[in-house]
CSV table of C-alpha atoms in Angstrom, one decimal:
chain,number,residue,atom,x,y,z
A,316,UNK,CA,2.5,-26.0,23.0
A,317,UNK,CA,1.3,-24.3,26.1
A,318,UNK,CA,4.4,-24.9,28.0
A,319,UNK,CA,5.7,-23.0,31.1
A,320,UNK,CA,7.3,-19.9,30.6
A,321,UNK,CA,11.1,-20.2,29.9
A,322,UNK,CA,13.7,-17.4,30.4
A,323,UNK,CA,15.3,-18.6,27.1
A,324,UNK,CA,12.5,-17.8,25.1
A,325,UNK,CA,13.5,-13.9,24.9
A,326,UNK,CA,15.4,-12.9,21.8
A,327,UNK,CA,16.9,-9.7,20.7
A,328,UNK,CA,13.9,-7.2,19.5
A,329,UNK,CA,16.4,-6.0,16.9
A,330,UNK,CA,15.8,-9.3,15.1
A,331,UNK,CA,12.9,-9.1,12.2
A,332,UNK,CA,9.7,-10.9,13.6
A,333,UNK,CA,9.9,-13.4,10.9
A,334,UNK,CA,13.2,-14.9,12.4
A,335,UNK,CA,12.2,-14.7,16.0
A,336,UNK,CA,10.9,-18.3,16.2
A,337,UNK,CA,11.3,-21.6,14.3
A,338,UNK,CA,7.6,-21.7,13.4
A,339,UNK,CA,7.1,-18.4,11.5
A,340,UNK,CA,9.5,-18.8,8.1
A,341,UNK,CA,8.4,-22.4,8.0
A,342,UNK,CA,4.6,-22.0,8.5
A,343,UNK,CA,4.8,-19.0,5.6
A,344,UNK,CA,6.6,-21.6,3.5
A,345,UNK,CA,4.4,-24.3,4.2
A,346,UNK,CA,1.1,-22.4,3.3
A,347,UNK,CA,2.5,-20.6,0.2
A,348,UNK,CA,4.2,-24.2,-1.0
A,349,UNK,CA,0.9,-25.9,-0.5
A,350,UNK,CA,-1.0,-23.6,-2.9
A,351,UNK,CA,1.9,-22.9,-5.2
A,352,UNK,CA,2.8,-26.6,-5.6
A,353,UNK,CA,-1.0,-27.5,-6.1
A,354,UNK,CA,-1.5,-24.9,-8.7
A,355,UNK,CA,1.6,-25.9,-10.7
A,356,UNK,CA,0.4,-29.7,-10.5
A,357,UNK,CA,-3.2,-28.5,-11.8
A,358,UNK,CA,-1.7,-26.4,-14.7
A,359,UNK,CA,0.1,-29.3,-15.7
A,360,UNK,CA,-2.9,-31.9,-15.6
A,361,UNK,CA,-5.0,-29.2,-17.2
A,362,UNK,CA,-2.4,-29.0,-20.2
A,363,UNK,CA,-2.0,-25.2,-19.6
A,364,UNK,CA,1.4,-25.6,-17.7
A,365,UNK,CA,5.1,-25.4,-19.5
A,366,UNK,CA,4.8,-28.0,-22.2
A,367,UNK,CA,8.5,-28.9,-22.1
A,368,UNK,CA,9.0,-29.0,-18.3
A,369,UNK,CA,10.6,-32.3,-17.2
A,370,UNK,CA,12.1,-32.3,-13.8
A,371,UNK,CA,14.2,-35.3,-12.7
A,372,UNK,CA,12.0,-38.4,-12.8
A,373,UNK,CA,9.2,-36.6,-14.4
A,374,UNK,CA,6.2,-34.3,-13.3
A,375,UNK,CA,4.3,-37.0,-11.2
A,376,UNK,CA,7.5,-37.7,-9.0
A,377,UNK,CA,8.1,-34.0,-8.5
A,378,UNK,CA,4.5,-33.5,-7.5
A,379,UNK,CA,4.6,-36.5,-5.1
A,380,UNK,CA,8.1,-35.5,-3.6
A,381,UNK,CA,7.3,-31.7,-3.3
A,382,UNK,CA,4.1,-32.4,-1.3
A,383,UNK,CA,5.6,-35.0,1.0
A,384,UNK,CA,9.2,-33.5,1.4
A,385,UNK,CA,8.6,-30.1,0.4
A,386,UNK,CA,5.1,-29.1,1.9
A,387,UNK,CA,5.4,-31.7,4.7
A,388,UNK,CA,8.9,-31.5,5.8
A,389,UNK,CA,8.5,-27.3,6.0
A,390,UNK,CA,5.4,-28.1,8.3
A,391,UNK,CA,7.3,-30.7,10.6
A,392,UNK,CA,10.4,-28.1,10.6
A,393,UNK,CA,8.1,-25.2,11.9
A,394,UNK,CA,6.4,-27.5,14.5
A,395,UNK,CA,9.5,-29.2,15.9
A,396,UNK,CA,11.7,-26.3,15.9
A,397,UNK,CA,9.1,-24.6,18.3
A,398,UNK,CA,8.0,-27.7,20.0
A,399,UNK,CA,11.1,-29.6,20.8
A,400,UNK,CA,12.6,-26.6,23.0
A,401,UNK,CA,9.2,-26.5,24.8
A,402,UNK,CA,8.9,-29.9,25.3
A,403,UNK,CA,12.7,-30.5,26.5
A,404,UNK,CA,13.7,-27.2,27.9
A,405,UNK,CA,16.5,-26.6,25.2
A,406,UNK,CA,17.5,-23.2,23.9
A,407,UNK,CA,15.4,-22.4,20.6
A,408,UNK,CA,16.9,-22.0,17.4
A,409,UNK,CA,18.7,-18.6,16.7
A,410,UNK,CA,17.8,-16.2,13.9
A,411,UNK,CA,21.2,-17.0,11.8
A,412,UNK,CA,20.7,-20.9,11.7
A,413,UNK,CA,17.0,-20.5,11.2
A,414,UNK,CA,17.8,-18.2,8.0
A,415,UNK,CA,20.2,-21.0,7.0
A,416,UNK,CA,17.6,-23.7,7.0
A,417,UNK,CA,15.0,-21.3,5.4
A,418,UNK,CA,17.5,-20.7,2.5
A,419,UNK,CA,18.4,-24.5,2.1
A,420,UNK,CA,14.8,-25.3,1.9
A,421,UNK,CA,14.2,-22.8,-0.9
A,422,UNK,CA,17.3,-24.1,-2.7
A,423,UNK,CA,15.9,-27.6,-2.5
A,424,UNK,CA,12.5,-26.6,-4.1
A,425,UNK,CA,14.6,-24.7,-6.9
A,426,UNK,CA,16.9,-27.3,-7.6
A,427,UNK,CA,14.3,-29.8,-8.2
A,428,UNK,CA,12.3,-27.6,-10.4
A,429,UNK,CA,15.3,-26.5,-12.5
A,430,UNK,CA,17.0,-29.9,-12.6
A,431,UNK,CA,15.8,-30.7,-16.3
A,432,UNK,CA,18.1,-28.2,-17.6
A,433,UNK,CA,21.3,-30.1,-16.2
A,434,UNK,CA,22.7,-33.4,-17.3
A,435,UNK,CA,20.7,-36.3,-15.6
A,436,UNK,CA,23.3,-37.6,-13.4
A,437,UNK,CA,24.2,-34.2,-12.3
A,438,UNK,CA,20.6,-32.9,-11.9
A,439,UNK,CA,19.9,-35.9,-9.6
A,440,UNK,CA,22.9,-35.0,-7.4
A,441,UNK,CA,22.5,-31.4,-7.3
A,442,UNK,CA,18.8,-32.0,-6.5
A,443,UNK,CA,19.3,-34.4,-3.8
A,444,UNK,CA,22.0,-32.4,-2.0
A,445,UNK,CA,20.1,-29.5,-0.5
A,446,UNK,CA,17.0,-31.7,0.2
A,447,UNK,CA,19.0,-34.1,2.0
A,448,UNK,CA,21.0,-31.6,3.6
A,449,UNK,CA,17.9,-29.8,5.1
A,450,UNK,CA,16.5,-32.9,6.5
A,451,UNK,CA,19.7,-34.1,8.2
A,452,UNK,CA,20.4,-30.5,9.5
A,453,UNK,CA,16.9,-30.4,10.9
A,454,UNK,CA,17.6,-33.8,12.7
A,455,UNK,CA,21.0,-32.7,13.9
A,456,UNK,CA,19.4,-29.7,15.5
A,457,UNK,CA,16.7,-31.5,17.2
A,458,UNK,CA,18.2,-34.9,18.1
A,459,UNK,CA,20.5,-33.8,21.0
A,460,UNK,CA,17.7,-32.1,23.0
A,461,UNK,CA,15.6,-34.9,22.4
A,462,UNK,CA,18.3,-37.5,23.7
A,463,UNK,CA,19.4,-35.2,26.7
A,464,UNK,CA,15.9,-35.2,27.9
A,465,UNK,CA,15.7,-37.3,31.0
A,466,UNK,CA,12.6,-38.9,30.2
A,467,UNK,CA,13.2,-39.2,26.4
A,468,UNK,CA,9.5,-39.0,26.2
A,469,UNK,CA,9.7,-37.4,22.8
A,470,UNK,CA,12.4,-39.4,21.1
A,471,UNK,CA,10.1,-40.8,18.7
A,472,UNK,CA,10.2,-37.4,16.6
A,473,UNK,CA,13.8,-38.1,16.1
A,474,UNK,CA,13.6,-41.7,14.9
A,475,UNK,CA,10.8,-40.7,12.5
A,476,UNK,CA,12.7,-37.7,11.1
A,477,UNK,CA,15.6,-40.2,10.8
A,478,UNK,CA,13.2,-42.4,8.8
A,479,UNK,CA,12.0,-39.6,6.7
A,480,UNK,CA,15.7,-38.7,5.9
A,481,UNK,CA,16.4,-42.5,4.8
A,482,UNK,CA,13.2,-42.5,2.7
A,483,UNK,CA,14.5,-39.4,0.8
A,484,UNK,CA,17.7,-40.7,0.2
A,485,UNK,CA,16.1,-43.9,-1.2
A,486,UNK,CA,13.9,-41.9,-3.4
A,487,UNK,CA,16.9,-40.0,-5.1
A,488,UNK,CA,18.8,-43.2,-5.2
A,489,UNK,CA,16.0,-44.5,-7.3
A,490,UNK,CA,15.8,-41.6,-9.6
A,491,UNK,CA,19.6,-42.0,-10.2
A,492,UNK,CA,19.5,-45.7,-11.0
A,493,UNK,CA,16.0,-45.9,-12.7
A,494,UNK,CA,14.3,-47.7,-9.6
A,495,UNK,CA,10.9,-47.0,-8.4
A,496,UNK,CA,10.8,-43.7,-6.8
A,497,UNK,CA,7.2,-44.0,-5.8
A,498,UNK,CA,7.8,-46.9,-3.6
A,499,UNK,CA,10.0,-44.5,-1.1
A,500,UNK,CA,7.3,-41.9,-1.3
A,501,UNK,CA,4.8,-44.3,-0.2
A,502,UNK,CA,7.1,-45.2,2.7
A,503,UNK,CA,7.5,-41.6,3.4
A,504,UNK,CA,3.7,-41.2,3.6
A,505,UNK,CA,3.6,-43.8,6.4
A,506,UNK,CA,6.4,-42.2,8.2
A,507,UNK,CA,4.3,-39.0,8.2
A,508,UNK,CA,1.4,-40.6,9.3
A,509,UNK,CA,3.4,-41.8,12.3
A,510,UNK,CA,4.6,-38.1,12.8
A,511,UNK,CA,1.0,-36.9,12.7
A,512,UNK,CA,0.2,-39.4,15.5
A,513,UNK,CA,2.9,-38.2,17.6
A,514,UNK,CA,2.4,-34.7,17.2
A,515,UNK,CA,-1.5,-34.7,17.6
A,516,UNK,CA,-1.3,-36.7,20.8
A,517,UNK,CA,0.7,-33.9,22.3
A,518,UNK,CA,-1.3,-30.9,20.9
A,519,UNK,CA,-4.7,-32.6,21.7
A,520,UNK,CA,-3.6,-33.0,25.4
A,521,UNK,CA,-3.5,-29.1,25.5
A,522,UNK,CA,-6.7,-28.5,23.3
A,523,UNK,CA,-9.1,-31.1,24.8
A,524,UNK,CA,-8.2,-30.2,28.4
A,525,UNK,CA,-8.2,-26.6,27.8
A,526,UNK,CA,-4.6,-25.6,28.5
A,527,UNK,CA,-4.0,-23.9,25.2
A,528,UNK,CA,-5.9,-21.0,26.3
A,529,UNK,CA,-5.8,-21.5,30.0
A,530,UNK,CA,-4.8,-17.7,30.4
A,531,UNK,CA,-7.5,-16.1,28.4
A,532,UNK,CA,-10.0,-14.2,30.0
A,533,UNK,CA,-13.5,-16.1,30.6
A,534,UNK,CA,-11.6,-19.3,29.4
A,535,UNK,CA,-13.0,-22.4,31.3
A,536,UNK,CA,-10.4,-23.8,34.0
A,537,UNK,CA,-8.2,-26.8,32.3
A,538,UNK,CA,-9.1,-30.1,33.1
A,539,UNK,CA,-7.5,-33.7,32.8
A,540,UNK,CA,-10.3,-35.4,31.3
A,541,UNK,CA,-8.3,-36.3,28.1
A,542,UNK,CA,-5.4,-38.5,28.3
A,543,UNK,CA,-3.4,-39.8,24.8
A,544,UNK,CA,-3.0,-43.2,26.2
A,545,UNK,CA,0.4,-44.5,25.2
A,546,UNK,CA,-0.4,-48.2,24.5
A,547,UNK,CA,-3.0,-47.2,21.9
A,548,UNK,CA,-0.5,-44.7,20.2
A,549,UNK,CA,2.1,-47.4,20.0
A,550,UNK,CA,-0.4,-49.9,18.6
A,551,UNK,CA,-1.2,-47.6,16.0
A,552,UNK,CA,2.3,-46.5,15.2
A,553,UNK,CA,3.5,-50.5,15.0
A,554,UNK,CA,0.6,-51.3,12.8
A,555,UNK,CA,1.3,-48.4,10.4
A,556,UNK,CA,4.8,-49.4,10.4
A,557,UNK,CA,3.8,-53.0,9.5
A,558,UNK,CA,1.6,-51.8,7.0
A,559,UNK,CA,4.6,-49.8,5.2
A,560,UNK,CA,7.0,-53.0,5.7
A,561,UNK,CA,4.4,-55.0,3.9
A,562,UNK,CA,3.8,-52.5,1.0
A,563,UNK,CA,7.5,-52.1,0.5
A,564,UNK,CA,8.1,-56.0,0.4
A,565,UNK,CA,5.0,-56.9,-1.5
A,566,UNK,CA,3.8,-53.9,-3.3
A,567,UNK,CA,0.4,-54.5,-2.3
A,568,UNK,CA,-1.5,-57.8,-2.5
A,569,UNK,CA,-3.5,-59.5,0.5
A,570,UNK,CA,-0.8,-59.3,3.3
A,571,UNK,CA,-0.5,-55.4,2.8
A,572,UNK,CA,-4.3,-55.2,2.5
A,573,UNK,CA,-4.9,-57.0,5.9
A,574,UNK,CA,-2.2,-54.9,7.3
A,575,UNK,CA,-3.5,-51.7,6.2
A,576,UNK,CA,-7.0,-52.8,7.6
A,577,UNK,CA,-5.2,-53.6,10.9
A,578,UNK,CA,-3.7,-49.9,10.7
A,579,UNK,CA,-7.1,-48.5,10.1
A,580,UNK,CA,-8.6,-50.4,13.1
A,581,UNK,CA,-5.7,-49.3,15.4
A,582,UNK,CA,-5.9,-45.6,14.5
A,583,UNK,CA,-9.8,-46.2,15.1
A,584,UNK,CA,-9.0,-47.3,18.6
A,585,UNK,CA,-6.7,-44.4,19.3
A,586,UNK,CA,-10.0,-42.2,18.6
A,587,UNK,CA,-11.6,-43.8,21.6
A,588,UNK,CA,-9.3,-41.4,23.8
A,589,UNK,CA,-11.1,-38.4,22.5
A,590,UNK,CA,-14.7,-39.5,23.6
A,591,UNK,CA,-14.6,-37.3,26.6
A,592,UNK,CA,-18.0,-35.3,26.2
A,593,UNK,CA,-18.3,-31.7,25.6
A,594,UNK,CA,-14.7,-31.0,25.3
A,595,UNK,CA,-14.6,-32.6,21.7
A,596,UNK,CA,-17.2,-30.3,20.4
A,597,UNK,CA,-14.8,-27.3,19.7
A,598,UNK,CA,-13.5,-26.4,16.1
A,599,UNK,CA,-10.0,-27.2,17.3
A,600,UNK,CA,-10.8,-30.4,18.7
A,601,UNK,CA,-12.9,-31.4,16.0
A,602,UNK,CA,-10.3,-30.6,13.4
A,603,UNK,CA,-7.7,-32.6,15.1
A,604,UNK,CA,-10.3,-35.4,15.6
A,605,UNK,CA,-10.9,-35.4,11.9
A,606,UNK,CA,-7.3,-35.9,11.3
A,607,UNK,CA,-7.5,-39.2,12.9
A,608,UNK,CA,-10.6,-40.3,11.1
A,609,UNK,CA,-8.7,-39.5,7.9
A,610,UNK,CA,-5.8,-41.6,8.7
A,611,UNK,CA,-8.1,-44.5,9.5
A,612,UNK,CA,-10.2,-44.1,6.4
A,613,UNK,CA,-7.0,-43.7,4.3
A,614,UNK,CA,-5.7,-47.1,5.5
A,615,UNK,CA,-9.1,-48.6,5.2
A,616,UNK,CA,-9.3,-47.5,1.5
A,617,UNK,CA,-5.9,-49.0,1.1
A,618,UNK,CA,-6.9,-52.4,2.4
A,619,UNK,CA,-10.0,-52.6,0.5
A,620,UNK,CA,-8.1,-51.5,-2.7
A,621,UNK,CA,-5.5,-54.2,-2.0
A,622,UNK,CA,-7.7,-56.8,-0.9
A,623,UNK,CA,-10.9,-56.5,-3.4
A,624,UNK,CA,-9.7,-54.1,-6.1
A,625,UNK,CA,-12.6,-51.9,-5.5
A,626,UNK,CA,-10.8,-48.5,-6.4
A,627,UNK,CA,-6.9,-47.8,-7.0
A,628,UNK,CA,-4.7,-47.5,-4.0
A,629,UNK,CA,-4.0,-43.8,-4.7
A,630,UNK,CA,-7.6,-43.2,-3.5
A,631,UNK,CA,-6.4,-44.2,-0.1
A,632,UNK,CA,-3.3,-42.4,-0.4
A,633,UNK,CA,-4.9,-39.0,-1.0
A,634,UNK,CA,-7.0,-39.7,2.0
A,635,UNK,CA,-3.9,-39.7,3.9
A,636,UNK,CA,-2.0,-36.9,2.2
A,637,UNK,CA,-4.3,-34.4,1.0
A,638,UNK,CA,-6.6,-35.3,3.9
A,639,UNK,CA,-4.9,-36.2,7.0
A,640,UNK,CA,-1.8,-34.6,6.2
A,641,UNK,CA,-3.3,-31.4,4.7
A,642,UNK,CA,-5.9,-31.0,7.4
A,643,UNK,CA,-3.4,-31.7,10.5
A,644,UNK,CA,-0.7,-29.5,9.1
A,645,UNK,CA,-3.4,-26.8,8.9
A,646,UNK,CA,-4.8,-27.1,12.1
A,647,UNK,CA,-1.4,-27.2,13.9
A,648,UNK,CA,-0.4,-24.1,12.3
A,649,UNK,CA,-3.5,-22.6,13.2
A,650,UNK,CA,-3.1,-23.5,16.8
A,651,UNK,CA,0.6,-23.0,17.2
A,652,UNK,CA,0.9,-20.1,14.9
A,653,UNK,CA,-1.3,-17.9,16.8
A,654,UNK,CA,-0.5,-19.0,20.7
A,655,UNK,CA,3.2,-18.8,19.9
A,656,UNK,CA,3.0,-15.5,18.2
A,657,UNK,CA,1.3,-14.2,21.4
A,658,UNK,CA,-2.4,-14.2,20.3
A,659,UNK,CA,-5.4,-16.2,21.6
A,660,UNK,CA,-6.8,-18.6,19.0
A,661,UNK,CA,-8.6,-17.1,16.1
A,662,UNK,CA,-12.5,-17.5,16.4
A,663,UNK,CA,-13.4,-16.0,13.1
A,664,UNK,CA,-15.7,-18.2,10.6
A,665,UNK,CA,-13.1,-18.5,8.0
A,666,UNK,CA,-11.1,-21.1,9.9
A,667,UNK,CA,-13.5,-23.9,10.3
A,668,UNK,CA,-14.8,-23.1,6.8
A,669,UNK,CA,-11.3,-23.5,5.3
A,670,UNK,CA,-10.9,-26.8,7.4
A,671,UNK,CA,-14.0,-28.1,6.0
A,672,UNK,CA,-12.8,-27.2,2.5
A,673,UNK,CA,-9.7,-29.4,3.1
A,674,UNK,CA,-11.5,-32.3,4.2
A,675,UNK,CA,-14.2,-32.0,1.5
A,676,UNK,CA,-11.3,-31.7,-1.2
A,677,UNK,CA,-9.7,-34.7,0.0
A,678,UNK,CA,-12.7,-36.8,0.0
A,679,UNK,CA,-13.6,-35.5,-3.4
A,680,UNK,CA,-10.0,-36.1,-4.8
A,681,UNK,CA,-10.4,-39.9,-3.4
A,682,UNK,CA,-13.6,-40.2,-4.9
A,683,UNK,CA,-12.3,-39.5,-8.0
A,684,UNK,CA,-10.7,-42.8,-8.3
A,685,UNK,CA,-14.1,-44.7,-8.0
A,686,UNK,CA,-15.2,-46.5,-11.0
A,687,UNK,CA,-18.6,-45.1,-11.1
A,688,UNK,CA,-17.2,-41.5,-11.3
A,689,UNK,CA,-14.4,-42.4,-13.8
A,690,UNK,CA,-16.1,-40.3,-16.5
A,691,UNK,CA,-15.9,-36.9,-14.3
A,692,UNK,CA,-12.5,-37.8,-12.5
A,693,UNK,CA,-10.7,-35.1,-14.4
A,694,UNK,CA,-12.9,-32.4,-13.4
A,695,UNK,CA,-13.3,-33.7,-9.9
A,696,UNK,CA,-9.6,-33.7,-9.5
A,697,UNK,CA,-9.1,-30.3,-10.7
A,698,UNK,CA,-11.9,-29.0,-8.4
A,699,UNK,CA,-10.5,-30.8,-5.5
A,700,UNK,CA,-7.1,-29.5,-6.0
A,701,UNK,CA,-8.1,-25.8,-6.4
A,702,UNK,CA,-10.3,-26.0,-3.4
A,703,UNK,CA,-7.3,-27.5,-1.2
A,704,UNK,CA,-4.9,-24.9,-2.8
A,705,UNK,CA,-7.4,-22.1,-1.9
A,706,UNK,CA,-8.0,-23.1,1.6
A,707,UNK,CA,-4.2,-22.7,2.3
A,708,UNK,CA,-4.0,-19.1,0.3
A,709,UNK,CA,-6.7,-18.2,2.7
A,710,UNK,CA,-4.8,-19.2,5.9
A,711,UNK,CA,-1.7,-17.4,4.5
A,712,UNK,CA,-3.7,-14.3,4.0
A,713,UNK,CA,-5.2,-14.5,7.5
A,714,UNK,CA,-2.0,-15.7,9.3
A,715,UNK,CA,0.6,-13.3,7.6
A,716,UNK,CA,0.4,-10.5,10.2
A,717,UNK,CA,1.0,-13.0,13.1
A,718,UNK,CA,3.6,-14.8,11.4
A,719,UNK,CA,5.6,-12.1,9.9
A,720,UNK,CA,4.6,-9.0,12.2
A,721,UNK,CA,5.7,-8.0,15.4
A,722,UNK,CA,4.3,-9.1,18.8
A,723,UNK,CA,1.7,-6.9,20.3
A,724,UNK,CA,2.1,-8.2,23.8
A,725,UNK,CA,5.5,-6.8,24.6
A,726,UNK,CA,6.9,-10.5,24.9
A,727,UNK,CA,9.5,-12.0,22.8
A,728,UNK,CA,10.4,-15.3,20.6
A,729,UNK,CA,8.2,-18.1,21.0
A,730,UNK,CA,6.7,-17.1,24.2
A,731,UNK,CA,2.8,-17.8,24.6
A,732,UNK,CA,0.2,-15.2,25.9
A,733,UNK,CA,0.7,-14.7,29.6
A,734,UNK,CA,-0.7,-17.5,31.4
A,735,UNK,CA,-0.9,-18.6,35.2
A,736,UNK,CA,-1.8,-22.2,34.5
A,737,UNK,CA,0.9,-24.8,33.9
A,738,UNK,CA,0.6,-27.1,30.7
A,739,UNK,CA,0.3,-30.6,31.0
A,740,UNK,CA,3.9,-30.9,29.6
A,741,UNK,CA,5.5,-29.2,32.7
A,742,UNK,CA,4.4,-31.9,34.9
A,743,UNK,CA,6.1,-35.4,35.6
A,744,UNK,CA,3.7,-37.5,33.8
A,745,UNK,CA,1.9,-35.9,30.4
A,746,UNK,CA,0.8,-39.3,29.3
A,747,UNK,CA,3.1,-38.9,26.3
């Protein structure tokens, strides 16, 4: 984000605006999917959904897969297809392959939802094929640019995306053989938290140092007060990976519990980078800051669940998914979806209100697992889900003109608003 102006950012004006940049269709799909998947899940929980609907593996696995690999992968695609060309200087994705990826994502969602009407073995294969192909094509699109970058400073995105592809393949293999599909989903959640750490460290460089709106009239001059220090981030990535390995091998218990607490402490340590004074106290910086808090709290809740059995582990996982993933996706879409549409950031009150609603919904969903609230857990889960889905519906309502409409500034593609100040990514040492 907020990189130097590149000549290859221009595309033909005859292309519909929706296909002029990688983030546009996928941010639409992310927000629409977030609301749609949750509404279907809430209808199922409340007994108002289709009585005979049974996607491969059951409705619970469908819900978990679609929020991690449907909602989450659409958000990752939108961010990476926009950010990687900016970080590496590679050519952006053209309209035709972008349309192909979009259709493939939609086909993957339809295949899973309609899989019950096919023989079980055939259903898993036909569901797995478009899902795995989408992730593989996304990785194939991005990996060469990441590898050719002389510094290879962003290669972690490729490794994480490759890990998600393997986790998704393991999930469908488990469906085909009667194995534990949720174990693969849990591993994918850990990889998604690593992806958030990688993306968040880069976006926060622009936000806290004021580069993201450096060209806006009246904006304060950018600074170098904030630095996303690699050692802290590497330690957090290692700790989350260790927690995932312990969970996969042991399925919980004391070792996994201590590993989860170590991951929590490592992410709290990353937060020390953020304490730079007044720059932290803007809506966008605080939203990103809260994402890291939710990651730390999520792993802390997992650790205490496995060590002391205070609450189910699902409470911690919902802090990671509904909380950290939900808020980070919303925040990055609110930042990148505006700037790369040629607009300065949205300063209307709906945005922080929706962000607060997402955080509160995640905390409420986690609290539903507390034994003291067992009597009202059902109502709390439905209310939290409804608020979470509504926040994304509000985002889509406000963001649709920017995502699907033409630019008003005369520029094209993913170009940002005119700015004469270089971003931290254009220098030799970005701290990333």
